[in-house]
Structure formats: C-alpha cells, structure tokens
Short mmCIF file of C-alpha atoms in Angstrom, two decimals:
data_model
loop_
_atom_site.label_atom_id
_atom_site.label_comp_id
_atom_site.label_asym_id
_atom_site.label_seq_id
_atom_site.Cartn_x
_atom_site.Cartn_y
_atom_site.Cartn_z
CA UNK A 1 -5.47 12.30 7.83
CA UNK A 2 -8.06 13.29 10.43
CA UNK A 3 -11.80 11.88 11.17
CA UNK A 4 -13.89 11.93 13.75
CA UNK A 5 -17.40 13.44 14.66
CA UNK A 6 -19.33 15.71 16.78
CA UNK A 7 -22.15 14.61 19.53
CA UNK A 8 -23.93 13.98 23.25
CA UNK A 9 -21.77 11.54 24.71
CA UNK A 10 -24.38 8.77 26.21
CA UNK A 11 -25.84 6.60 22.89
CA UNK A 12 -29.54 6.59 22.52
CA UNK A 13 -31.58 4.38 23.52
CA UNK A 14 -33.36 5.71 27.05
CA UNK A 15 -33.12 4.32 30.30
CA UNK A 16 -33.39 1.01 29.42
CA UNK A 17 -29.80 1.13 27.55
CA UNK A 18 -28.47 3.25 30.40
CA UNK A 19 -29.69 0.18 33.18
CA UNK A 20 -27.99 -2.09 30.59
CA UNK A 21 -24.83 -0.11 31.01
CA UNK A 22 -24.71 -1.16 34.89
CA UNK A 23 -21.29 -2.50 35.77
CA UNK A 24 -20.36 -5.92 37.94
CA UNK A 25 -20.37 -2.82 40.72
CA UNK A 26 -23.63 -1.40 40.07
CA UNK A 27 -25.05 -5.16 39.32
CA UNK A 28 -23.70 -6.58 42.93
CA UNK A 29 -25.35 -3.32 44.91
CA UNK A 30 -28.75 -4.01 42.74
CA UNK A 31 -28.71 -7.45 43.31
CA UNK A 32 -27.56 -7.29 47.05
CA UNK A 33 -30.11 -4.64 47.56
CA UNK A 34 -32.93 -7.02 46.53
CA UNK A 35 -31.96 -9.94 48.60
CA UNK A 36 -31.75 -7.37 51.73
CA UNK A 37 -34.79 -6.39 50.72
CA UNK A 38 -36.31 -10.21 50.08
CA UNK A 39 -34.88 -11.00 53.66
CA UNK A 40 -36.44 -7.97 55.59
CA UNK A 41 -40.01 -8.54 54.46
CA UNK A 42 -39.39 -12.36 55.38
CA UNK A 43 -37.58 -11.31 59.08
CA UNK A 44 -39.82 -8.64 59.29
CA UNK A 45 -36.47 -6.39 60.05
CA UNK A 46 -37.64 -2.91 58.70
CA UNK A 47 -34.28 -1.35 59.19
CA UNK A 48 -32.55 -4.44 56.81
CA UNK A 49 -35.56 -3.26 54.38
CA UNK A 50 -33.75 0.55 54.62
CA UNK A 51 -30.77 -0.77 53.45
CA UNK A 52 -31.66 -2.87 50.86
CA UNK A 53 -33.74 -0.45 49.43
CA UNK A 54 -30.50 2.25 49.66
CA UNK A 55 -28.19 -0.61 47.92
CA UNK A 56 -30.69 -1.47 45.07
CA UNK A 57 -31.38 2.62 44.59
CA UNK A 58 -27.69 3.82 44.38
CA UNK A 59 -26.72 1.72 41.06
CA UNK A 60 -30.31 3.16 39.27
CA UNK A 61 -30.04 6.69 40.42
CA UNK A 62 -26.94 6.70 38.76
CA UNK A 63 -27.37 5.03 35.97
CA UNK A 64 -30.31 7.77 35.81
CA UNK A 65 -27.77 10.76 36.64
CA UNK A 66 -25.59 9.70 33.91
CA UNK A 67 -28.69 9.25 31.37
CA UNK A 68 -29.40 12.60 31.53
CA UNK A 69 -26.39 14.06 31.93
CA UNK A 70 -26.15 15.42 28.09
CA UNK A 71 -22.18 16.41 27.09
CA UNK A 72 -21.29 17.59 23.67
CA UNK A 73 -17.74 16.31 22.48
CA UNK A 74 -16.30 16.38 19.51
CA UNK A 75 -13.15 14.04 18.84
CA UNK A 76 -10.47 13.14 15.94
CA UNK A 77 -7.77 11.21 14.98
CA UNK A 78 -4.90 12.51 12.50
CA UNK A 79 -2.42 9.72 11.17
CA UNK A 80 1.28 10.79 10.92
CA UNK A 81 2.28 9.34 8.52
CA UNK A 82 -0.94 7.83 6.78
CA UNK A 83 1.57 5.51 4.74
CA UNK A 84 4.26 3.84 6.17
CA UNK A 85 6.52 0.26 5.17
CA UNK A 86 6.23 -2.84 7.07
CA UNK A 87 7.54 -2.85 10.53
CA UNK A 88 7.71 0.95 10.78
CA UNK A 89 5.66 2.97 13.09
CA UNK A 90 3.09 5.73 12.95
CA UNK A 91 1.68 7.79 15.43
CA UNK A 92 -2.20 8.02 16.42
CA UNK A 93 -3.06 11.60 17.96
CA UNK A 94 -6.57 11.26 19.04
CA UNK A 95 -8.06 14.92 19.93
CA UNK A 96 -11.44 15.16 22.47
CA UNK A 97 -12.88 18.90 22.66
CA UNK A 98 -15.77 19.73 25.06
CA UNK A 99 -18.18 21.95 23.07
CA UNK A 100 -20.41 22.14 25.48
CA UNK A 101 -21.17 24.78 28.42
CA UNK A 102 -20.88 21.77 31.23
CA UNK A 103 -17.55 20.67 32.47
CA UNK A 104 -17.37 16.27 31.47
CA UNK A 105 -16.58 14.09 34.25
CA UNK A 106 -14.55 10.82 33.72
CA UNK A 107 -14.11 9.91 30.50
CA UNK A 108 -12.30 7.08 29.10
CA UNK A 109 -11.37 7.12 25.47
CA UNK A 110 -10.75 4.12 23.34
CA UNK A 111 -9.78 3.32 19.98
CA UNK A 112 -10.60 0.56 17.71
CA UNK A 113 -7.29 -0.91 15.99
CA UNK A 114 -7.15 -4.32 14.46
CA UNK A 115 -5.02 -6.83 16.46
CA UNK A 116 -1.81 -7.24 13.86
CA UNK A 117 -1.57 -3.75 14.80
CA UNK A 118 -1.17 -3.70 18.79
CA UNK A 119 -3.18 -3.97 21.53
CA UNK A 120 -6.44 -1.59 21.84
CA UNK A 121 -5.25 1.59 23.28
CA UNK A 122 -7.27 3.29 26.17
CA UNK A 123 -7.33 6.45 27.99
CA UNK A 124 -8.51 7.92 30.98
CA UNK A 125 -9.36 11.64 31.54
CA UNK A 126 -10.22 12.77 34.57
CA UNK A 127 -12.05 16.22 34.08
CA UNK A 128 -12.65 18.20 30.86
CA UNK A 129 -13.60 22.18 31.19
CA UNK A 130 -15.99 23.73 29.20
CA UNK A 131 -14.67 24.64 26.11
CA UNK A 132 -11.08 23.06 26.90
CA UNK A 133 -9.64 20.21 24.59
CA UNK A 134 -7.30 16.70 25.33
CA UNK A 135 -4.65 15.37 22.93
CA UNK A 136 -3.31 11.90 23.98
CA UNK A 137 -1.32 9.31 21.27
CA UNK A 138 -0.34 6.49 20.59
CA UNK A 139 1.88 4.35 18.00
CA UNK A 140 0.64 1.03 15.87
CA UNK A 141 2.80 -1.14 13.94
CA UNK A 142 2.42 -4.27 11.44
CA UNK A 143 5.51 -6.84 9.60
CA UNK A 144 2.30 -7.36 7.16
CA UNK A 145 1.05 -5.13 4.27
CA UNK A 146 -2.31 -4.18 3.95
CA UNK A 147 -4.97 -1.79 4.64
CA UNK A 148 -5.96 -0.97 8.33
CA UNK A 149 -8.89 0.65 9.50
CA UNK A 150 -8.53 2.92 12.60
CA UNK A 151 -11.66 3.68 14.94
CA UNK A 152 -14.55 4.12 15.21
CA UNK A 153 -13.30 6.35 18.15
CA UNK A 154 -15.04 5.05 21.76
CA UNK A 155 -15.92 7.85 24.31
CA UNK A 156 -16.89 5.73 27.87
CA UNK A 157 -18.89 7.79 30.47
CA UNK A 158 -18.72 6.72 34.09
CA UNK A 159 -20.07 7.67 37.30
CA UNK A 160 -18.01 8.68 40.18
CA UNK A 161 -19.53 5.69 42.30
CA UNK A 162 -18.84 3.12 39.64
CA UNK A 163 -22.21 1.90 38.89
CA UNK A 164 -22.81 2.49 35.44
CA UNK A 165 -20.50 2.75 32.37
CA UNK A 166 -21.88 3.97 29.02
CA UNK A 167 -20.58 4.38 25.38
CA UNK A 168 -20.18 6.58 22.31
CA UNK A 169 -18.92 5.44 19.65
CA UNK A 170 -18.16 8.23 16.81
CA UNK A 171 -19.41 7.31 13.32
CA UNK A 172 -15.61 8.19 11.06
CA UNK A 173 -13.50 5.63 10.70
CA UNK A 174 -9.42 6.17 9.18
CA UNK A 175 -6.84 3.71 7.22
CA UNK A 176 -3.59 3.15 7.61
CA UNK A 177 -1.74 1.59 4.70
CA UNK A 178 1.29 -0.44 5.33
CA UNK A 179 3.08 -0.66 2.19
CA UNK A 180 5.87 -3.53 1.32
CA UNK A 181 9.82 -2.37 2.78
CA UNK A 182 11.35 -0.23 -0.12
CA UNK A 183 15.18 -1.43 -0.24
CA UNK A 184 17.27 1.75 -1.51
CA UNK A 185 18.99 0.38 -5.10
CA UNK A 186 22.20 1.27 -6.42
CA UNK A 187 22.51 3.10 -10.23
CA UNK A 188 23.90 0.79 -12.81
CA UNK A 189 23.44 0.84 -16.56
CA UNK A 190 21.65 -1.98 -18.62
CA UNK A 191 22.33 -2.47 -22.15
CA UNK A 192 19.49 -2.26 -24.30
CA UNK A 193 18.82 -3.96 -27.65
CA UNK A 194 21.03 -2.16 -30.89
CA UNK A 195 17.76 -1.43 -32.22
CA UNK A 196 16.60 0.63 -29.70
CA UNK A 197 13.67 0.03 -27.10
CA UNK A 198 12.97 2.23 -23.19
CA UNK A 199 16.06 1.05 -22.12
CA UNK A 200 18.17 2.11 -25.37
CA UNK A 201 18.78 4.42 -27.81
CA UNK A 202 15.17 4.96 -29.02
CA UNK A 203 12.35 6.60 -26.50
CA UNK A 204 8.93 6.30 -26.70
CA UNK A 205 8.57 9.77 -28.94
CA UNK A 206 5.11 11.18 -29.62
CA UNK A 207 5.69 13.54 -32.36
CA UNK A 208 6.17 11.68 -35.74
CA UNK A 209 6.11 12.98 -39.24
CA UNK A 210 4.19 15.81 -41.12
CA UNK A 211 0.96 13.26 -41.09
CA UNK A 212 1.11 12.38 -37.54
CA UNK A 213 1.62 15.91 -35.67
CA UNK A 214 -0.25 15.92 -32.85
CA UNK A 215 -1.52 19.06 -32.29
CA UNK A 216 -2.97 20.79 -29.36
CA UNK A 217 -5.59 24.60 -28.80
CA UNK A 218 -3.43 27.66 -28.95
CA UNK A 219 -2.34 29.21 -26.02
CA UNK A 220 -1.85 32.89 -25.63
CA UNK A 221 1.55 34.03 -26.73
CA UNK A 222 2.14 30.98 -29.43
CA UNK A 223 3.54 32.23 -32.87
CA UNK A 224 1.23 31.86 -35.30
CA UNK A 225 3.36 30.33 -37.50
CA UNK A 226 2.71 27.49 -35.79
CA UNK A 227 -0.78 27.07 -36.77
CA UNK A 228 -2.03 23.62 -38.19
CA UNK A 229 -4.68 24.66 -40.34
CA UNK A 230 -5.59 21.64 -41.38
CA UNK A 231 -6.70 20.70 -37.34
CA UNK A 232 -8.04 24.16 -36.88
CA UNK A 233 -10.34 23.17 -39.97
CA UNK A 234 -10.94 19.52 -38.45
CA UNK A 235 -11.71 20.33 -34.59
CA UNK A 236 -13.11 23.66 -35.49
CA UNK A 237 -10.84 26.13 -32.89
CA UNK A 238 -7.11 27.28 -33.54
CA UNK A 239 -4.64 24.70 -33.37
CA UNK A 240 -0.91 24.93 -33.20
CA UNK A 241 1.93 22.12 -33.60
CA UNK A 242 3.61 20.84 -30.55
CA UNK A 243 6.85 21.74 -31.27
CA UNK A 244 8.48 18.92 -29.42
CA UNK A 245 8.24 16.29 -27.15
CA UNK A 246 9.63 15.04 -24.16
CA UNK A 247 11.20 10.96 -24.52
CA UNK A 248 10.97 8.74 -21.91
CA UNK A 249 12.10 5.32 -20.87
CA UNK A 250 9.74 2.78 -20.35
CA UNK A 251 9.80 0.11 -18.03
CA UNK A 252 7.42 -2.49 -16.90
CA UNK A 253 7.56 -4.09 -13.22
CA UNK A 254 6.22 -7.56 -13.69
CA UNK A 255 5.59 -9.50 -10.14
CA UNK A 256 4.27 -13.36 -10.64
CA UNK A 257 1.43 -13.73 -7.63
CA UNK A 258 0.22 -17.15 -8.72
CA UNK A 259 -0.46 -19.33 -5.99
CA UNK A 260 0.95 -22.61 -6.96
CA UNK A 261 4.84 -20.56 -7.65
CA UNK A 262 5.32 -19.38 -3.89
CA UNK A 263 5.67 -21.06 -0.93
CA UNK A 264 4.87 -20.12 2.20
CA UNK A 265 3.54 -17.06 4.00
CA UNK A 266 4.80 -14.14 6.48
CA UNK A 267 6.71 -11.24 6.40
CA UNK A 268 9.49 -13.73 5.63
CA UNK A 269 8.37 -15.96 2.79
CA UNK A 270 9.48 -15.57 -0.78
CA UNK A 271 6.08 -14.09 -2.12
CA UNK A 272 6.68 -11.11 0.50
CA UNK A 273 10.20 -11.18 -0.81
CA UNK A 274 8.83 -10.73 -4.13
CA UNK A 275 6.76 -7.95 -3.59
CA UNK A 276 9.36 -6.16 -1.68
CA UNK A 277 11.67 -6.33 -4.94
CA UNK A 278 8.88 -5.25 -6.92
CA UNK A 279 8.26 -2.09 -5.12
CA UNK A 280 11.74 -1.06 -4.28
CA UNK A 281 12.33 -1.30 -7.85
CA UNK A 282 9.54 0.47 -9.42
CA UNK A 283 9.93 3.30 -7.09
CA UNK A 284 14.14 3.32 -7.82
CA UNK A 285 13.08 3.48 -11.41
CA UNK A 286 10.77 6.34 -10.97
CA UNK A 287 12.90 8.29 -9.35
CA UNK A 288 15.61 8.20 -11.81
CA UNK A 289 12.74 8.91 -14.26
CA UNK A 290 11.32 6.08 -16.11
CA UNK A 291 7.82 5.79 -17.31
CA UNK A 292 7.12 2.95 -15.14
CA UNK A 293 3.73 0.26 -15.01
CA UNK A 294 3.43 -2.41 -12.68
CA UNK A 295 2.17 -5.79 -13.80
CA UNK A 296 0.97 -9.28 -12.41
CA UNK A 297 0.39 -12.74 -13.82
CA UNK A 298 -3.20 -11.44 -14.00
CA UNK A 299 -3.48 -9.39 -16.77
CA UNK A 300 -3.63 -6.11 -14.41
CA UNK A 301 -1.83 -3.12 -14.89
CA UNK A 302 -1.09 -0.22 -12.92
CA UNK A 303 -1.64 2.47 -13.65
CA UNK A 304 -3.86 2.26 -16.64
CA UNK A 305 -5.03 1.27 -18.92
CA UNK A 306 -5.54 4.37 -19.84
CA UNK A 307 -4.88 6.65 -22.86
CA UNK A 308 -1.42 6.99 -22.59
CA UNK A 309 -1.34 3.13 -22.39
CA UNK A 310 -0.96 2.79 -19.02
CA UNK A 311 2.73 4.54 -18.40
CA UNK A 312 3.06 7.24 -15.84
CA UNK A 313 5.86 9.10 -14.66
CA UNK A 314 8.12 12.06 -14.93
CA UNK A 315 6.46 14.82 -13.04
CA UNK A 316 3.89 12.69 -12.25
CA UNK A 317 6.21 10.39 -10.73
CA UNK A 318 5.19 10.44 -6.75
CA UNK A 319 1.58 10.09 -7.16
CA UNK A 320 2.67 7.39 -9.40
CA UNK A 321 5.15 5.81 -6.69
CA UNK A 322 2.02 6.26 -4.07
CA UNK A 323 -0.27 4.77 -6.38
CA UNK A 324 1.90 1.51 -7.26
CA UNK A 325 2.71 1.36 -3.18
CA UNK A 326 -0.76 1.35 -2.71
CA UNK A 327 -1.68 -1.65 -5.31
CA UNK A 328 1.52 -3.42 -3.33
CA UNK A 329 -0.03 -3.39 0.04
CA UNK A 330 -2.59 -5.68 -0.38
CA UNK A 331 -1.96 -7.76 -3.96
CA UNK A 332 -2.25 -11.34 -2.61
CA UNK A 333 -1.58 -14.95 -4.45
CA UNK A 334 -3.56 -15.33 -7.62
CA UNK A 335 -5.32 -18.19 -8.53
CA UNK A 336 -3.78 -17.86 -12.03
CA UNK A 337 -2.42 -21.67 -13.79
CA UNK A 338 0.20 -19.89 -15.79
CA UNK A 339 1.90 -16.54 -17.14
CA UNK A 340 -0.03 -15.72 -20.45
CA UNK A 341 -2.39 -13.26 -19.65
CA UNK A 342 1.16 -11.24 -18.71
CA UNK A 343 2.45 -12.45 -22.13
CA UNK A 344 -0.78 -11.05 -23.96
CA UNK A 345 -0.32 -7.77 -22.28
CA UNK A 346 3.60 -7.60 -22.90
CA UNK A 347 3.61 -8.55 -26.68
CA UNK A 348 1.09 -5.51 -27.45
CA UNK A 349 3.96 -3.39 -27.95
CA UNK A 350 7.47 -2.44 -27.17
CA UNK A 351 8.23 -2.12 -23.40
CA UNK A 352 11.46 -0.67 -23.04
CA UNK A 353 13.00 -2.45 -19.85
CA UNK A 354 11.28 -5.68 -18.02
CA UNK A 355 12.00 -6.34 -14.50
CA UNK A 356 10.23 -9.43 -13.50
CA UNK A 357 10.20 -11.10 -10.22
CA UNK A 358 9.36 -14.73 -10.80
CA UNK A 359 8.47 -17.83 -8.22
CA UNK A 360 8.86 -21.68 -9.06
CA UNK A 361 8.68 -21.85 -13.10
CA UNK A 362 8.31 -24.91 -14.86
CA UNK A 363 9.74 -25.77 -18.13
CA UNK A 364 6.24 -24.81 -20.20
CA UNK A 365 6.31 -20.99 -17.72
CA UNK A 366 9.80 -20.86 -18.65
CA UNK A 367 9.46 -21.08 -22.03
CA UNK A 368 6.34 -18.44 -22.01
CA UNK A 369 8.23 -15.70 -19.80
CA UNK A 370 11.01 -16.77 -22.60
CA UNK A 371 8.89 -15.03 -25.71
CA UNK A 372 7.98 -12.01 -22.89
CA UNK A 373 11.42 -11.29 -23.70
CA UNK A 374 11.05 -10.42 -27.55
CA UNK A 375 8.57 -7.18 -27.00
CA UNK A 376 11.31 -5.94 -24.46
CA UNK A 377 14.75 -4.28 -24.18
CA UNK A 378 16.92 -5.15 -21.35
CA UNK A 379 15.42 -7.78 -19.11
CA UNK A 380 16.06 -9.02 -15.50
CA UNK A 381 14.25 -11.88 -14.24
CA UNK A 382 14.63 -12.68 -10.24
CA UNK A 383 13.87 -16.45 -9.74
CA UNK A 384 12.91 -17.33 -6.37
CA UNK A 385 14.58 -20.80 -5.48
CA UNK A 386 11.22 -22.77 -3.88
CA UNK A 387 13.20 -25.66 -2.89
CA UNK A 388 15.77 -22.68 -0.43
CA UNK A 389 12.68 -21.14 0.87
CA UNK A 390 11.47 -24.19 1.91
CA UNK A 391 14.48 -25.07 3.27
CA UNK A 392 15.32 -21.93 4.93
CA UNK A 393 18.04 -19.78 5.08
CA UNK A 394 20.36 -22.47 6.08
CA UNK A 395 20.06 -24.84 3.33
CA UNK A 396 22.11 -24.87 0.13
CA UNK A 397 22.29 -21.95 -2.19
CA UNK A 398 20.30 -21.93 -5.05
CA UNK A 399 21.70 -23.94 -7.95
CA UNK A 400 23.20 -26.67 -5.76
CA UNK A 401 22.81 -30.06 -5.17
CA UNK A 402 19.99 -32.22 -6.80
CA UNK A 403 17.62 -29.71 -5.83
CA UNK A 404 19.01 -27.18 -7.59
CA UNK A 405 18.90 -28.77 -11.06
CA UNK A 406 15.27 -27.78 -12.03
CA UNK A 407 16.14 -24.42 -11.15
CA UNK A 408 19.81 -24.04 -13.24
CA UNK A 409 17.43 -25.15 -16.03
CA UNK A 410 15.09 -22.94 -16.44
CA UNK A 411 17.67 -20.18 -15.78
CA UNK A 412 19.59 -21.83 -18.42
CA UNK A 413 16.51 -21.17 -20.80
CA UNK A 414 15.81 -17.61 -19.71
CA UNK A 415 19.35 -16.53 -20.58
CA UNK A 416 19.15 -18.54 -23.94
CA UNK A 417 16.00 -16.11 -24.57
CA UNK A 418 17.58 -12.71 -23.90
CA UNK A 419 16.92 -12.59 -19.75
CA UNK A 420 19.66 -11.45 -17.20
CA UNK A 421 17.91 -14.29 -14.72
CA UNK A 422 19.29 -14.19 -11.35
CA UNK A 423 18.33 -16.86 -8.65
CA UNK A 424 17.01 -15.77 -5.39
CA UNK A 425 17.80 -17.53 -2.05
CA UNK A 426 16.78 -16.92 1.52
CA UNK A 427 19.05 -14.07 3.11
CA UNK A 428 19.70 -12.59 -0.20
CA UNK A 429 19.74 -8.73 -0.38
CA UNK A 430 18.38 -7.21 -3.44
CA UNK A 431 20.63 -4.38 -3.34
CA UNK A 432 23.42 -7.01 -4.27
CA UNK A 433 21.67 -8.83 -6.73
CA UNK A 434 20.72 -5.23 -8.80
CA UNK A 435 24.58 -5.14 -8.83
CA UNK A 436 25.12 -8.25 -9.80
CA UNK A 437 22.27 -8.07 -12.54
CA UNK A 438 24.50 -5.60 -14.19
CA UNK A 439 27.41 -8.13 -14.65
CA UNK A 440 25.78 -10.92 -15.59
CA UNK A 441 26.31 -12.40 -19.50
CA UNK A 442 23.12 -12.41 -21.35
CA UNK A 443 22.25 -13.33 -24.97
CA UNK A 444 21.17 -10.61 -26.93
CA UNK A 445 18.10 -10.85 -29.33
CA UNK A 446 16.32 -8.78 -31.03
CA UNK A 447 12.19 -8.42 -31.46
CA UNK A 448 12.33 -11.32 -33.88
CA UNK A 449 13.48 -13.79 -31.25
CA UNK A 450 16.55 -14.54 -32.90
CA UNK A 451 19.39 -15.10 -30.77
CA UNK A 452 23.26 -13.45 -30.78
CA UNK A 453 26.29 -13.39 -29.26
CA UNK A 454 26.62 -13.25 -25.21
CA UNK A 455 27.59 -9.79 -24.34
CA UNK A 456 28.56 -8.66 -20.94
CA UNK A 457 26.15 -5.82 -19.38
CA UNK A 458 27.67 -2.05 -19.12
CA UNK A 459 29.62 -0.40 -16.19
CA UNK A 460 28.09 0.72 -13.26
CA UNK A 461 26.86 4.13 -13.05
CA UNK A 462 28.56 6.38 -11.46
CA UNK A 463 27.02 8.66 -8.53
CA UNK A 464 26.47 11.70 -10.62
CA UNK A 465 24.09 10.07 -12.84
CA UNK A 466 21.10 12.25 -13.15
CA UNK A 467 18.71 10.18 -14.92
CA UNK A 468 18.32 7.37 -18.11
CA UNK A 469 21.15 8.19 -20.46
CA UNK A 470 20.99 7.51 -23.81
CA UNK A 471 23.99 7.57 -25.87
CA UNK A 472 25.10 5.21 -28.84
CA UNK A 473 26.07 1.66 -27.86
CA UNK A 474 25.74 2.57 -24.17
CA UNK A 475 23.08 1.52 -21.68
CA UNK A 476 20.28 3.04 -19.63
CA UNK A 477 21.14 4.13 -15.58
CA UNK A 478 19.40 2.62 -13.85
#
C-alpha cells in the first residue's frame, strides 16, 4: 500500500506564514536585534545600532530566502505488510524524490503515527540532488486491534543558519489494520446430527429435483442436450442445466460482544480472548473449506446478507478470511441486553456447525443460546469464566469453589441442550481446548429439540485430512 503526493515544499501562505515559521533561534536574534537597536538610539551608540540592525535582519532574510526558495518533492509511504496480528510488526518505507531542477537543502521528514503505535518517527536529510530520490524506514507495532491511520507525511525545510523552520504536509493518508492473534488449530472431527446438517452427512446442495433446476446461459461448447427449454422460454436466451453442484459445509462463528458479559479490557482481558478464538477459528475452518459466516449478539453477519445467504468460502476463501479479519479488528462491546437477535438470525435455517464464544451467561442467556442449538449440527460453546478473569490467572480454575457454581450450571444446561460447552480460564490455550472439544460427552438432539443419549465426539483427525469428510455415522474434520 503506497500514498503520498506531489508539491513545492514551503505551505502557502506568504511571508507572513514564513515569519511565523521563525525558530527560538531566529526569535532570540530578532528580538536581541531590537533591544540593540532600542539601546543605541537611547545611548546614541551608532555602531550598537549596526549590530542590532544585523541581528534583527539575519532571522527575516532567511525566513525570506527560504520563502522563495520553491522545491518540488514528491514522497510515499508503502506498508509491508498492510495487515498484520497484534503485537507483530510492519515496516514503514517512506520514499522522498526531488522532481525538481534545484538540488533541496536540509530536509527533515516526519511521519504522523498514532501513539499505541510508537513514537513519531523523524528523519534528517542532509542534501537531495536534482532528480535523485531517499528511502528511509521504520517499524510500528500495537497489542490492540484496530485501524491505524499512517501520515499525512511532514516535509520540514530549514535554513542553514537555523532561523526559520517551515512545513509540508502531503495531503494522502494510509491504514494499517491490526487484526486479533490467529492461534494455529489442530484437525479433529465433530459428530454431526444422524439427520444430517454442515457438519454431517447432508451439505447444503443447490440442485434439487426436476422443478427446482437451477439453470444458468449457455456457454460455448455445452451439449445441447442440456438445454432447459422451459427457462430458455421464461428468460428469453438459451439456457442449459447445471449439471451438478459443488456441497459445502456450513459453519457459523458466533462471538457474544455484549457489554455487561465481559470483564475487563486490554490485550489480556477475556473479550480480547474471545475475539482471538473467534478469528483463529473461522480462518482454521476456512482453510479446511467450510462455508463460513461470522456472527455477533447483534444481529450482524459477515459476510452477507447477501444472496447466497450470507456464506462464503471455497475459492473464495482468503478474501473471505481478510474480510472476517477485518470486521475482527475493530468489533468492540455491544450495548446489547441479551442473545436473541443471534437466536432470530440462527433459527432461519439450518447452520451446519456453531462455534460460539460466549462471556458471563445467566440462567435466562443460557437457556436462549440453549434453543440456538436446535437449527445447528455440531456445536461448541467456549464459556469465559468472569469470576477467573477477574481473578486472574492465579485464582481457581473455572468450575471450582463457590464461585464456580453459577458457571457449572449453565454449562450443565448447555450440554443438556446439545452444546459441547467448554469453560474458559485465564492462561488457557485454545489450541488445547479445540482438542479437548472433540472429547467431550454431549447430548445429542435433533432439530425438534428433543434430547438423546450422551455420545462421545469422534477421533481426532489425522494429519492427512484434506478437507470436511463426510461419510456415514462419521464426523466432519475439522
């Protein structure tokens, strides 16, 4: 990513911006000058008058030398990379070109970074031929996501006395995203429902029967056989049937942002924990080919809605990755009393696997991400302990003590409902806890709600697993 601009390097304004541009250098001879002056006309000492008159003329001749001096420079600034994770670095180059005819004098280059991202960087060159260019760089940094703007890029003119200091500032501006730590995950398989949802036997197929082909224009080269007259009829042009369609799993992220269910803040605080998990498992799940859409207490998908119904993927998966990483870097705390705007967008349909990171629930939250469960397949539900997090990494471990009843409880009633609900404590890695999601006893129920018999979750995956795999009574790699 590059920006930057073209132009004279004094601003305008005239002389009266280039006197304001007078440094504590050029301010002490101007002001020294006058009082010589002041005290000659009172003494009557004409040779104290020369001098004062020489100290309060240096400092405006060259603020009037530098005025007019005109340079043409033309600067940039190329990110690499653009998007990085929190805590990782990326390099500034900052490029200054003379365009002009003249040789520059001293110029001193600064950039304009926000403060979580370092101190403002600053460079002095000394001489710049005609036609001749400068690279100098740099490296900024940030433990916090969000979205950074770079520049505008500063070009300071001096004098070679001292006197007088003035500034262009060029107009383009860059961002640097800083995007939540991606933790690599592990493969394991997680059973699906009998029935079939993303995670299971069935995949989300578009082709149907004989009264539901979806049809798309010919193509050169397609058989003619093929031909669906009663669409070429309908959209007027030649239609053939699509002769088959790819099936993917489906699989929503859902990350609870409300306010009142983290506490907290910094790049160590459950809510950054959270969001962490959330991307490092959306972009595990793309890569081993899911249709995946990330989801908040809010109501807001990503991506989508859209006509596909949101779900993006499969060769579309690293714009999709880039896209979710982007929405990551700066989703904040919602103001949001409960889960059921999440719940109206999950019981639309069926949503293959459901990997929800949850804060503090209580028992009437419990029981709503409870019925998420019955429009899903396989679900995992990460339960950040509030009470450990507030403690800190050296208190009990979640599901201990008297502190740790609340939280058994409403882990009790996520299970009961279908979840694989894991508790999440200070320290814990999430590469661990994917493992252990895969081992832990759930209840299995079906769309209806009803519930079953515990069953114990599939095998791990082994390290040739390609992708989701499909096969009778087996789960999904994950």
């Amino acid at each position: 990513m590059a920006g930057g601009g073209t132009g004279e390097a004094p601003e305008p304004g005239g002389l009266r911006a280039a006197f304001a541009g007078l440094t504590t250098r050029g301010r002490s001879f101007l002001a020294a000058g006058v009082a010589a002056a002041v005290c000659a006309y009172a003494l009557g000492q004409t040779d104290l008058l020369r001098v004062g008159l020489l100290l309060a003329a240096l400092p405006l001749v060259c603020a009037f030398v530098l005025h007019r001096t005109r340079y043409r420079v033309a600067g940039s600034r190329t990110l690499s990379p653009a998007r990085v994770p929190a805590a990782a670095e990326s390099r500034v180059l900052l490029r200054v070109e003379n365009v002009s005819r003249l040789p520059t004098g001293v110029l001193m280059l600064q950039d304009r970074v926000p403060y979580v991202l370092g101190p403002r960087p600053r460079f002095v060159l000394d001489r710049v031929e005609a036609g001749g260019r400068r690279e100098v760089s740099y490296r900024v940094r940030s433990d916090l996501r969000g979205r950074y703007p770079l520049g505008p890029l500063q070009l300071r003119l001096s004098d070679p006395f001292g006197m007088c200091e003035l500034t262009r500032s060029f107009s383009d501006q860059d961002t640097l995203t800083v995007v939540p730590r991606i933790e690599p995950l592990p493969p394991v398989r997680l059973t699906g429902e009998a029935s079939g949802y993303g995670d299971g036997r069935q995949r989300a197929l578009a082709l149907a029967g004989e009264d539901d082909v979806i049809p798309r224009g010919y193509r050169h080269g397609d058989d003619l056989r093929r031909v669906h007259w009663r669409s070429t009829a309908r959209y007027g042009e030649l239609m053939v049937r699509r002769e088959e369609q790819p099936q993917k799993a489906r699989c929503t992220v859902l990350l609870d942002t409300r306010r009142t269910a983290h506490q907290g803040s910094g790049p160590d605080s459950a809510f950054e924990w959270a969001v962490s998990g959330a991307a490092s498992t959306a972009v595990h799940l793309l890569e081993r080919g899911f249709s995946v859409r990330f989801l908040t207490d809010t109501g807001t998908s990503v991506p989508g809605p859209d006509g596909a119904g949101g779900w993006a993927g499969g060769t579309e998966s690293a714009e999709t990755a880039g896209l979710l990483l982007d929405t990551l870097a700066v989703v904040e705390h919602s103001a949001e009393p409960g889960l059921a705007r999440a719940y109206d967008v999950l019981r639309g349909g069926n949503e293959g696997l459901l990997v929800a990171f949850f804060g503090d629930l209580d028992e009437e939250q419990a029981a709503v991400a409870g019925r998420m469960r019955q429009r899903s397949g396989a679900a995992v539900a990460f339960v950040l302990d509030g009470d450990a997090w507030s403690r800190g990494a050296d208190g009990p471990r979640a599901g201990t003590g008297e502190a740790g009843r609340p939280l058994a409880e409403r882990l009790r009633m996520l299970r009961e409902a279908g979840w694989k609900a894991l508790p999440v404590s200070p320290g814990d890695a999430l590469t661990a806890l994917w493992r252990q999601a895969d081992q832990v006893a759930g209840v299995r129920q079906g769309p209806s709600g009803g519930g079953g018999p515990a069953t114990a979750y599939g095998p791990f995956a082994g390290p040739g697993s390609a992708g989701p795999v499909a096969a009778p009574g087996s789960g999904v790699t994950t």
